[in-house]
Phi, psi and omega in degrees: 000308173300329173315289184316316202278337175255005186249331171282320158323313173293326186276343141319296156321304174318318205259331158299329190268324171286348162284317186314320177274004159288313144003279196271332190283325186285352212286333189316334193278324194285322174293318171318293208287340166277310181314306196300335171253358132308329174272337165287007136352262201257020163243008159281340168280027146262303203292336158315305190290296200307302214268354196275338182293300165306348164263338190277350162289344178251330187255098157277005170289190099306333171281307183326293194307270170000275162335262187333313182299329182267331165295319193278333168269012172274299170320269137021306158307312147333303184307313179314305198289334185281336196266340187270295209289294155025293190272006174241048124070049175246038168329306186285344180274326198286320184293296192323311163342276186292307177324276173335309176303287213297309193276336177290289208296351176270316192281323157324298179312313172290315184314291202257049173340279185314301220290310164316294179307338182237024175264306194254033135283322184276328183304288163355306190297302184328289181285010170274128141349149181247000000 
């Protein structure tokens, strides 16, 4: 019974010190993959600030300029988060990712069908003349 009880602490120990050197080893990736998502960080909100400008010179709505500006920093973030797990050499999560994105947005889509159609009918609306 004490045999049992000192071969599962060792085998503990054993499964700790190896995440700790997964750890030590990984940390370079890890620092990388935080820097990439802090400047994607701050450049989706300059590129936010940027497209709301450019838009709002073309666009008289406001909401409209809006939109755009937050889809172009989502977009931009995405990118960051696809550019991080990338340097952490998480390939098989980044596919499992995109897979996962791809299949919620087709059951989104279908759910809210109507609901859609008449969110980018007003967008639509927005950008016509009166």
């Amino acid at each position: 019974m004490n045999d049992k009880i000192q071969a599962s602490f060792i085998d503990i120990y054993d499964k700790i010190e190896g995440w700790v050197t997964a750890l030590i080893e990984n940390l370079p990736n890890i620092i990388v993959a935080i820097i990439v998502m802090v400047v994607s960080y701050y450049a989706a909100r300059f590129v936010n600030k940027w497209v709301v400008k450019l838009a709002s010179k073309r666009i008289p709505q406001d909401s409209i300029s809006n939109l755009i500006g937050r889809i172009s920093a989502t977009a931009v973030v995405l990118l960051g988060l696809f550019l991080a797990l990338g340097a952490m050499d998480l390939s098989k999560t980044l596919n499992t990712l995109l897979a996962g994105a791809g299949i919620s947005g087709l059951v989104i889509g279908l759910a809210l069908q109507g609901t859609l159609s008449n969110l980018l009918s007003g967008v639509v609306l927005s950008f016509r003349k009166k």
